[in-house]
mmCIF file of C-alpha atoms and ligand atoms in Angstrom:
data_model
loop_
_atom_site.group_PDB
_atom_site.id
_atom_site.type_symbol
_atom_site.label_atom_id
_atom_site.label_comp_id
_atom_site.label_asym_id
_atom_site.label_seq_id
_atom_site.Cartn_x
_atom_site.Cartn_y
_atom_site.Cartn_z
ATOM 1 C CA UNK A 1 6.316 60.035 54.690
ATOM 2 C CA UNK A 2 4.570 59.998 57.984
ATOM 3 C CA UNK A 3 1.634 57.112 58.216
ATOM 4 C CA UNK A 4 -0.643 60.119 57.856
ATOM 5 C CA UNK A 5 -0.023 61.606 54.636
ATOM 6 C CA UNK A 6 0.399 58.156 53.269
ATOM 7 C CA UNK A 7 -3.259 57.631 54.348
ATOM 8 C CA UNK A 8 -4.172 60.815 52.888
ATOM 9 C CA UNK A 9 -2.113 59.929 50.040
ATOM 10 C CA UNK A 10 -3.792 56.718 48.587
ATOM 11 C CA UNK A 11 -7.043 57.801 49.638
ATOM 12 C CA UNK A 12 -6.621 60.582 47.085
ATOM 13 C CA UNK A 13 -4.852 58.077 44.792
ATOM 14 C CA UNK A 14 -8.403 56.053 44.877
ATOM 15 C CA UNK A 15 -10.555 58.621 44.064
ATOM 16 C CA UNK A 16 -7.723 59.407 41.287
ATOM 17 C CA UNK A 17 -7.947 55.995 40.437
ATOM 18 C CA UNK A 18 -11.643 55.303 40.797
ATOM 19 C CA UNK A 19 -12.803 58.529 38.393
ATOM 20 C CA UNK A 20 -10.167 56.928 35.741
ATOM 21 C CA UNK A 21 -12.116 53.387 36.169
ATOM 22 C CA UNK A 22 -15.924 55.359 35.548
ATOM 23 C CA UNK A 23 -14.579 57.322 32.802
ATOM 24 C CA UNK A 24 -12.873 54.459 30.928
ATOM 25 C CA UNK A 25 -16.205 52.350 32.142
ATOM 26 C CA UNK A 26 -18.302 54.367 30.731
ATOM 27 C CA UNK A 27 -16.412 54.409 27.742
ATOM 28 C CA UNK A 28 -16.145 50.895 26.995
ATOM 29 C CA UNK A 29 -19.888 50.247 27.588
ATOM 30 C CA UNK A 30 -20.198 53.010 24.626
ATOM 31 C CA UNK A 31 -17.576 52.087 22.393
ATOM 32 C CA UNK A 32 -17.011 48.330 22.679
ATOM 33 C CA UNK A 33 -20.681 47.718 21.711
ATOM 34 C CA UNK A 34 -20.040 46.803 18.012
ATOM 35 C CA UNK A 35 -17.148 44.442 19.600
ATOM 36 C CA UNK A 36 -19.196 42.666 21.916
ATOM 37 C CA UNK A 37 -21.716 42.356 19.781
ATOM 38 C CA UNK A 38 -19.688 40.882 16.679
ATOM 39 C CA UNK A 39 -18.224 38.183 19.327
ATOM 40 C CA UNK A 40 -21.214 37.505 21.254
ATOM 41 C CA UNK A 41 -23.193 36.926 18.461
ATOM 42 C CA UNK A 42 -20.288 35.008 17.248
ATOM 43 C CA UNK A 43 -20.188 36.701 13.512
ATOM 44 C CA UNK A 44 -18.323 34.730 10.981
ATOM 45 C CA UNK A 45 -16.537 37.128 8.512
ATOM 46 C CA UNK A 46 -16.774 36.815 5.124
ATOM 47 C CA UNK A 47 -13.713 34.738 3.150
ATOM 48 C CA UNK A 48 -11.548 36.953 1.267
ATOM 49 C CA UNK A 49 -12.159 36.710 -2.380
ATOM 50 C CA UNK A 50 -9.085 36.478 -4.428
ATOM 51 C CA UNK A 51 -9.395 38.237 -7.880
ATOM 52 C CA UNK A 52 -7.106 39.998 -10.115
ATOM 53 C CA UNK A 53 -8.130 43.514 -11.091
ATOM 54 C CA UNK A 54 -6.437 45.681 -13.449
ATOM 55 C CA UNK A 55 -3.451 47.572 -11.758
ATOM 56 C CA UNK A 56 -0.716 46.948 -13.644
ATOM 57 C CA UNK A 57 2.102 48.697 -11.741
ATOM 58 C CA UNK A 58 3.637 46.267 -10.142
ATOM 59 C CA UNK A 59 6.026 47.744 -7.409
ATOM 60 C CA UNK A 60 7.151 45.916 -4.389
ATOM 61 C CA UNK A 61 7.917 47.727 -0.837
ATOM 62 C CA UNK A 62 10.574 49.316 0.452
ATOM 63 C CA UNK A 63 11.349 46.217 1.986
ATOM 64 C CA UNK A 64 11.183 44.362 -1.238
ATOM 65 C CA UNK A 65 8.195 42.159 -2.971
ATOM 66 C CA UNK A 66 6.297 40.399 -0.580
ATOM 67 C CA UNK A 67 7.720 42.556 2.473
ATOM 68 C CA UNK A 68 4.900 44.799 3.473
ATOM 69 C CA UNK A 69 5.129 46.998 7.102
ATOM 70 C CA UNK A 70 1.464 46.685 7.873
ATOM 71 C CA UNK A 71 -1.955 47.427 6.852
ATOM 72 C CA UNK A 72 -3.539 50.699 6.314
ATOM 73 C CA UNK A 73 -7.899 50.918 7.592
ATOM 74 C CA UNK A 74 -9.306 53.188 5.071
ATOM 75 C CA UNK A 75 -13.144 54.093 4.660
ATOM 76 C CA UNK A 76 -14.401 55.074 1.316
ATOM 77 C CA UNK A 77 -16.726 57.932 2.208
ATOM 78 C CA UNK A 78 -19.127 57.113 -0.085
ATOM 79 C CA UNK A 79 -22.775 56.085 1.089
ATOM 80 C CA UNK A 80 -24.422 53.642 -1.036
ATOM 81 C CA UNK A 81 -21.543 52.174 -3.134
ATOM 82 C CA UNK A 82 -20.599 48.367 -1.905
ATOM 83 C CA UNK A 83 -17.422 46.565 -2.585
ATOM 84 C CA UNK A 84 -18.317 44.645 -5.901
ATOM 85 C CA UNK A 85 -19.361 48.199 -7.432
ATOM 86 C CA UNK A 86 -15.811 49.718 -6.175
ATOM 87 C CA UNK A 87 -13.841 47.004 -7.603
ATOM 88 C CA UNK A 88 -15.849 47.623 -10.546
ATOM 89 C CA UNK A 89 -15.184 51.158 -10.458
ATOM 90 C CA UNK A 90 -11.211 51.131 -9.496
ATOM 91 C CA UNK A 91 -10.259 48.525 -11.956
ATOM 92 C CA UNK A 92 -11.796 50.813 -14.649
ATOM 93 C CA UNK A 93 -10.575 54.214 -13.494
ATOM 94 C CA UNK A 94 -7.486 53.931 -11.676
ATOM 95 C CA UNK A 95 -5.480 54.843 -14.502
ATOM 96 C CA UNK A 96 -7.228 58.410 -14.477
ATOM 97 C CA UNK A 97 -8.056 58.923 -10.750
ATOM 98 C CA UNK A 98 -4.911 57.565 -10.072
ATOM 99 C CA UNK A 99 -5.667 55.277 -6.922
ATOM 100 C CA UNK A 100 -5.598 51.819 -5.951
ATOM 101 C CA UNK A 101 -6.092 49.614 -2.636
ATOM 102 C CA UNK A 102 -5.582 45.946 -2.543
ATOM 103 C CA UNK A 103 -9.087 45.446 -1.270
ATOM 104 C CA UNK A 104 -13.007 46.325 -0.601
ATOM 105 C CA UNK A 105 -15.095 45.058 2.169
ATOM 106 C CA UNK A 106 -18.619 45.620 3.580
ATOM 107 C CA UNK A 107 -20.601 43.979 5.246
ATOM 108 C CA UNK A 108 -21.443 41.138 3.092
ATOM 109 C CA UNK A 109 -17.985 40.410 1.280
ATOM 110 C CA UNK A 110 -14.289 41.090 1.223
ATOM 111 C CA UNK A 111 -12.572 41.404 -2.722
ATOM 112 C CA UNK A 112 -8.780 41.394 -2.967
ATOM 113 C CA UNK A 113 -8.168 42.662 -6.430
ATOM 114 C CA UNK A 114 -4.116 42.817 -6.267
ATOM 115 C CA UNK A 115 -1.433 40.770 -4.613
ATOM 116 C CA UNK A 116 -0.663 42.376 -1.148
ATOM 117 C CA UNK A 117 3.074 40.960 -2.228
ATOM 118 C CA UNK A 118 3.291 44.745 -3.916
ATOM 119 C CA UNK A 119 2.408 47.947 -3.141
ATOM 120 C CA UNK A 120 -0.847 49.832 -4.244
ATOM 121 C CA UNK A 121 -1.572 53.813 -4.830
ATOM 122 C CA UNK A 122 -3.932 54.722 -1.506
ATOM 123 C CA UNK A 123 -2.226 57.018 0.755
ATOM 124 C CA UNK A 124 0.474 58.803 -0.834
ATOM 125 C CA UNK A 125 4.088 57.435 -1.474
ATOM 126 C CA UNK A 126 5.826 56.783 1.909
ATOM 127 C CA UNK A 127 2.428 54.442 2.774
ATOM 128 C CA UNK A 128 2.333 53.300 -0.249
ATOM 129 C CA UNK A 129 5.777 51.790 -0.337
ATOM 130 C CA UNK A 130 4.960 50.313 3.159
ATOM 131 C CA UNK A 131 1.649 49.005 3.904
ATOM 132 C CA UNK A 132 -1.602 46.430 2.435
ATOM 133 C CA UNK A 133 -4.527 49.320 2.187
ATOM 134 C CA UNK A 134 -7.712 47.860 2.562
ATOM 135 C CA UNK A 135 -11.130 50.085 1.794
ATOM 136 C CA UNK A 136 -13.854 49.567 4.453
ATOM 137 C CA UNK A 137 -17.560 50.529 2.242
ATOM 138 C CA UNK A 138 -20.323 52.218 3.996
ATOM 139 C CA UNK A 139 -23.280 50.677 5.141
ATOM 140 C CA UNK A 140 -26.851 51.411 6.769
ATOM 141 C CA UNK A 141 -27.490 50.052 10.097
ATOM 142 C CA UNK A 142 -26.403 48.769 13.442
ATOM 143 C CA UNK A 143 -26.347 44.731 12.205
ATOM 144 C CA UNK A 144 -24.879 45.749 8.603
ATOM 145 C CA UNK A 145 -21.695 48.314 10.399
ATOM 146 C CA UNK A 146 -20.899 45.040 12.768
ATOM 147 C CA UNK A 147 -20.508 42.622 9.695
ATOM 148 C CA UNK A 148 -18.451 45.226 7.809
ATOM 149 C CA UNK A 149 -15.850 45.657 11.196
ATOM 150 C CA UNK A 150 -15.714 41.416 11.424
ATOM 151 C CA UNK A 151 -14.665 41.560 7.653
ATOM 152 C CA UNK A 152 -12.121 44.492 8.114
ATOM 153 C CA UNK A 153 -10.585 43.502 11.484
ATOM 154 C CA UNK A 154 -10.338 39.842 10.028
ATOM 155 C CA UNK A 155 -8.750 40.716 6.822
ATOM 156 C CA UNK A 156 -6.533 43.228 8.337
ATOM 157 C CA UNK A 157 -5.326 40.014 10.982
ATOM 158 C CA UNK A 158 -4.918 37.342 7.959
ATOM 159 C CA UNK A 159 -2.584 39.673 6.455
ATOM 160 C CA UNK A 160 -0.554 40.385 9.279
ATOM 161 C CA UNK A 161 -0.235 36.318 10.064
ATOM 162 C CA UNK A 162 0.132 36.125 6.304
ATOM 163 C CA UNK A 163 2.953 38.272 6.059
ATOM 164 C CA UNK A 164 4.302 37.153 9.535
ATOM 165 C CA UNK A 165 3.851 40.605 11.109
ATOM 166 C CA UNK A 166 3.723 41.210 14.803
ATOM 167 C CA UNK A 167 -0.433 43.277 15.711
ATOM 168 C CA UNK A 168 1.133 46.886 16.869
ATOM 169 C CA UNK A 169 -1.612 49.518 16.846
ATOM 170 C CA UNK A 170 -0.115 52.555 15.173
ATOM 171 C CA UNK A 171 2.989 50.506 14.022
ATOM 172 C CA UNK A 172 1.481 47.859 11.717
ATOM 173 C CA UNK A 173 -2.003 48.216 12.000
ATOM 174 C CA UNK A 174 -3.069 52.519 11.214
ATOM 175 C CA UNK A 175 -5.523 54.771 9.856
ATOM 176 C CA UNK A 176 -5.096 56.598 6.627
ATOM 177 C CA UNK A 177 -5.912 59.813 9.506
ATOM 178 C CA UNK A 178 -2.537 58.110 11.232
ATOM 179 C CA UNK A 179 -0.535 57.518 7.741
ATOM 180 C CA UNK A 180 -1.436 61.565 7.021
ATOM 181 C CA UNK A 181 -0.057 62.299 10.714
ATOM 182 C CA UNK A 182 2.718 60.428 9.968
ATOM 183 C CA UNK A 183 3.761 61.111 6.707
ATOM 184 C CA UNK A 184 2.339 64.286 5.689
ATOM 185 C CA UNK A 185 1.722 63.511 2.245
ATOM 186 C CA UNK A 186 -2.519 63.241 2.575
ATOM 187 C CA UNK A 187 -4.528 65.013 4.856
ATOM 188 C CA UNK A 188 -7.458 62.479 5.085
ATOM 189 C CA UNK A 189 -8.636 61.552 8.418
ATOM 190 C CA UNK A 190 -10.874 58.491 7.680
ATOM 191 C CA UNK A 191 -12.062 56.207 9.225
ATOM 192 C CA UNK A 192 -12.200 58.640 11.989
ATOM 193 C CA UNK A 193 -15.389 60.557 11.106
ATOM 194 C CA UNK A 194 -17.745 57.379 9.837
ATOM 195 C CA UNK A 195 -16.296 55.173 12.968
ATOM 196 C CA UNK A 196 -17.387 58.438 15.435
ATOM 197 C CA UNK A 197 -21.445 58.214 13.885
ATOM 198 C CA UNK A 198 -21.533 54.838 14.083
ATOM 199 C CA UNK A 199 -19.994 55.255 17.823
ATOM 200 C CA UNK A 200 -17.011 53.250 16.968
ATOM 201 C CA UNK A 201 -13.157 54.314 16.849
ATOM 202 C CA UNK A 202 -10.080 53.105 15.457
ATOM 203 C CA UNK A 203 -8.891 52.235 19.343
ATOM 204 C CA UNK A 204 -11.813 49.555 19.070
ATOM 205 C CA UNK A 205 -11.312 48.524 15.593
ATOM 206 C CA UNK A 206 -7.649 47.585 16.885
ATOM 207 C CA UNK A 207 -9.743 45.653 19.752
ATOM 208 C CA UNK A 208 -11.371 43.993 17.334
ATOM 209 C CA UNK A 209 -8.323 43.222 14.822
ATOM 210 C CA UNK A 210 -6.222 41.863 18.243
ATOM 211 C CA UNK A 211 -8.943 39.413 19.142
ATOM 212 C CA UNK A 212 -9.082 38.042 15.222
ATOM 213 C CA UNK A 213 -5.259 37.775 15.368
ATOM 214 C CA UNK A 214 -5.092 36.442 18.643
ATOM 215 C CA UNK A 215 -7.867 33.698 18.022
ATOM 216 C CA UNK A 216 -6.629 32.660 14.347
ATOM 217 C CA UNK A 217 -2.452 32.378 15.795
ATOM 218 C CA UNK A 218 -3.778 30.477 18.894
ATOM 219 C CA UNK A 219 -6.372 28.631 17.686
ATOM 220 C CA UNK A 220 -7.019 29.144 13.329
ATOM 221 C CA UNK A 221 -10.288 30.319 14.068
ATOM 222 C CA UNK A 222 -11.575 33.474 14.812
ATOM 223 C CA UNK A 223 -13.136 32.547 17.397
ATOM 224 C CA UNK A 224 -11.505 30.748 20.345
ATOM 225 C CA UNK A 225 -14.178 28.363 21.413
ATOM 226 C CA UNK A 226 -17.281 27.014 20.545
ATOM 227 C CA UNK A 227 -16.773 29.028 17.353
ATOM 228 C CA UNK A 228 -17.359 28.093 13.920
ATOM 229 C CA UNK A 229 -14.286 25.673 13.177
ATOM 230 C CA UNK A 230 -15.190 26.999 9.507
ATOM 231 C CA UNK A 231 -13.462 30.572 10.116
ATOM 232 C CA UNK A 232 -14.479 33.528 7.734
ATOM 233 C CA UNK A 233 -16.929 31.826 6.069
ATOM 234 C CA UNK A 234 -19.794 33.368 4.652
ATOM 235 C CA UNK A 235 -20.293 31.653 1.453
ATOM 236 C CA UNK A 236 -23.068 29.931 2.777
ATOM 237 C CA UNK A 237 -21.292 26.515 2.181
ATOM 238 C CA UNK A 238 -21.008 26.909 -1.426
ATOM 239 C CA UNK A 239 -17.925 25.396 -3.117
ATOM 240 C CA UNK A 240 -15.597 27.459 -5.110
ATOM 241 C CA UNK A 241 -15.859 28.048 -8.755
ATOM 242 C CA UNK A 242 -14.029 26.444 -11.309
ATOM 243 C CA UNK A 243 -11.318 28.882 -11.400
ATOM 244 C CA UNK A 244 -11.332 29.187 -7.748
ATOM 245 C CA UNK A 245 -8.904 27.362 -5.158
ATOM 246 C CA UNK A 246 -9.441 25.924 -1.714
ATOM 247 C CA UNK A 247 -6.802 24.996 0.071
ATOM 248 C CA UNK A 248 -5.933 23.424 3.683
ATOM 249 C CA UNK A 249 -3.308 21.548 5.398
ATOM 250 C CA UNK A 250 -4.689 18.908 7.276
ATOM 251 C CA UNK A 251 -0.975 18.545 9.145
ATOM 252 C CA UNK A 252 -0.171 22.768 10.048
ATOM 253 C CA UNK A 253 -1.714 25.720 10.575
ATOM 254 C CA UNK A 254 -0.633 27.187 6.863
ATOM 255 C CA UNK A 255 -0.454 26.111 3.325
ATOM 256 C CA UNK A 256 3.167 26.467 2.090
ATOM 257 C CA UNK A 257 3.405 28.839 -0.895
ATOM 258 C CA UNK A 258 6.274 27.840 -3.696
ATOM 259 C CA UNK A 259 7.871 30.291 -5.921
ATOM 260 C CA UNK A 260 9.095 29.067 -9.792
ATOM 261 C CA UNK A 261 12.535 29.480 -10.376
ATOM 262 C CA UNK A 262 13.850 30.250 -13.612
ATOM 263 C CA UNK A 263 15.226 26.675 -14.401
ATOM 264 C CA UNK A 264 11.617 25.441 -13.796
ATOM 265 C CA UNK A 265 11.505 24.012 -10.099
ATOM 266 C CA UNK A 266 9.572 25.364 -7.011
ATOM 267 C CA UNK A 267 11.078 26.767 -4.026
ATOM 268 C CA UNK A 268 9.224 27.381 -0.645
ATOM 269 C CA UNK A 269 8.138 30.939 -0.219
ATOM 270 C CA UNK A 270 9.451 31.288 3.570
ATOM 271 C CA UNK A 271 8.291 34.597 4.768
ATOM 272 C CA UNK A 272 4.460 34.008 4.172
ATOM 273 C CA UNK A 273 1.531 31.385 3.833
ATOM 274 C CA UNK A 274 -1.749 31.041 3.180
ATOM 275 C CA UNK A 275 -4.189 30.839 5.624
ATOM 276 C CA UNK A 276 -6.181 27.356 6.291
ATOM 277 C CA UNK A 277 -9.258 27.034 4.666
ATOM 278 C CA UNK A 278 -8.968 30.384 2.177
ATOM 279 C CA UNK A 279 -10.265 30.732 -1.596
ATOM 280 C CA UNK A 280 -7.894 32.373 -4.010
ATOM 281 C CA UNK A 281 -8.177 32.670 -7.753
ATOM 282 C CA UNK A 282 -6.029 30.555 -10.137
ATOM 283 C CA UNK A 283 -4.939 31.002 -13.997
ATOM 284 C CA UNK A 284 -2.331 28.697 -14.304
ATOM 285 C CA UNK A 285 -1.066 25.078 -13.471
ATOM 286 C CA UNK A 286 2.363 23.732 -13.707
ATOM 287 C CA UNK A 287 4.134 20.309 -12.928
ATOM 288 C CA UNK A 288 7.543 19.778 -11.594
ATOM 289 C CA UNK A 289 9.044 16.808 -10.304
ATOM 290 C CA UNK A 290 5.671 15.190 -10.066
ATOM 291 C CA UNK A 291 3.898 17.318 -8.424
ATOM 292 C CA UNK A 292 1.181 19.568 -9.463
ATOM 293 C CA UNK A 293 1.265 23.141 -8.984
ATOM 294 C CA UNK A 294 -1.364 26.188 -9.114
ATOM 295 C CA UNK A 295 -0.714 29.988 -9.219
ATOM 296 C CA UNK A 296 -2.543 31.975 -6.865
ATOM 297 C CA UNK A 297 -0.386 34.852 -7.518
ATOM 298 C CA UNK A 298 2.121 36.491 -9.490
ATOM 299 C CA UNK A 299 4.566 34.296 -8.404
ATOM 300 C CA UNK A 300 2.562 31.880 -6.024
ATOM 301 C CA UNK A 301 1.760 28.675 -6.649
ATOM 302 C CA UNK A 302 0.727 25.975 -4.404
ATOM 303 C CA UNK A 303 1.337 22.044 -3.623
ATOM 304 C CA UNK A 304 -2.428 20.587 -5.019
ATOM 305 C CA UNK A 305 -2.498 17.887 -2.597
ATOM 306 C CA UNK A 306 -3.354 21.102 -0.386
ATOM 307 C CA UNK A 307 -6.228 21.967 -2.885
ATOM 308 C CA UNK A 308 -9.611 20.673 -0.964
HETATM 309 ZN ZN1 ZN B 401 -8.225 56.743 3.074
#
């Protein structure tokens, strides 16, 4: 190539290059709004609530219990109906409408009703069988749609640290619209549609889930600095209910979770944790060997000197 045409050549290039840099500018100014505003505005999500509901088809994954792929990012369609009333509503009428997600969030709350360690009924069998399914609720307003996002995109990253899954957009982390694509067994698109009127899309709700799992691996916060050490908070410092857990490890970034074995002892759980600083539910206690155990889960139960 003479020195001319190579001239020519990346001259072209730039202008090649420098249209791709406007549009994608352009874009991001549109679409990472909700982001920047969530992290500039520093927006604690709220703590997953742990609380049994009423599905009582216990099925683990392909992969076996506890072995989820990844999480599925549905939206419920359904203006005016928040988390709490959901729950409410699936743990009375699964059984006839025949559909189940581990979890509801909007923008005020996140409620797991039923251990991510199996598999729920939201997005036809092959999903199913594969991925945590969390509902995102809808909500009025520009404030109200960022809080719901910081809940989402932070319980979708505390499952995939939970479950010691890698954050691969598409491969871990999809849309139910993705899951139909996929799999061919649905043909819902959501969150597609609601993310597009609230000028959001899933490529920025992945932003969004990336910087949560990035901050919490790095750091256990979702926020890498000058954050909140107190990460997904939004109880408003109030202290768990009687029946309600806290637990921390002062010395790690995870609280071990032990499994009962038939002849009575515990044995570490080594392909998940729980999170610093999380609430879950508990129903039971048990003692072994001296030490003091509570279930958090079907077959979960952890150390109490971790309890705060
Ligand atoms: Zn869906």
């Amino acid at each position: 190539m003479s020195k001319g045409r190579k001239v020519w050549f990346l001259s072209i290039l730039s202008i090649f290059f420098g249209a791709l840099l406007l549009v994608s500018g352009n874009t991001e100014v549109k679409a990472s709004g909700i982001n920047d505003y969530i992290i500039s505005n520093k927006i604690q999500p709220a703590k997953i609530q742990y609380r049994e509901g009423t599905f009582s088809e216990w099925f683990g994954y392909e992969n076996g219990v506890g072995k989820p792929e990844g999480v599925v990012v549905h939206e419920t369609a359904t203006p005016g109906v928040n988390a709490e009333q959901f729950v409410t509503s699936f743990n009375n009428n699964w059984k006839t409408q025949q559909t189940y997600v581990h979890a509801f969030t909007d923008d005020k709350e996140t409620i797991n009703i039923h251990s991510a360690d199996y598999g729920v009924w939201g997005a036809g069998p092959a999903a199913n069988y594969r991925y945590i399914q969390i509902e995102l609720c809808r909500v009025n307003g520009y404030d109200a749609f960022a809080h719901s996002i910081a809940n989402d995109a932070f319980y979708v990253a505390s499952k995939l640290i939970q479950y010691n899954l890698p954050d691969i957009p598409g491969q871990t982390v999809l849309s139910h619209h993705q899951i139909s694509l996929k799999y061919h067994e649905t043909t819902h698109v959501d969150p597609d549609t609601y993310f597009a009127a609230q000028g959001y899309s899933m490529d920025e709700m992945n932003s969004m889930i990336s910087y949560y799992y990035n901050n919490l691996k790095n750091y256990g916060n979702v926020y890498a600095e000058g954050g909140n050490t107190n990460a997904g908070s939004n109880n408003n410092g109030s202290t768990p209910s009687a029946n309600v857990l806290r637990v921390n490890n002062s010395n790690g970034n995870y609280v071990p979770i032990m499994a009962l074995k038939n002849d009575g002892t515990f044995a570490r759980v080594t392909n998940r944790a729980l999170m610093n600083n999380t609430d879950w539910q508990t129903d039971k206690t048990k003692e072994s060997n001296g030490v003091t155990y509570r279930r958090v889960a079907t077959n979960e139960w952890v150390d109490t000197t971790y309890v705060i």
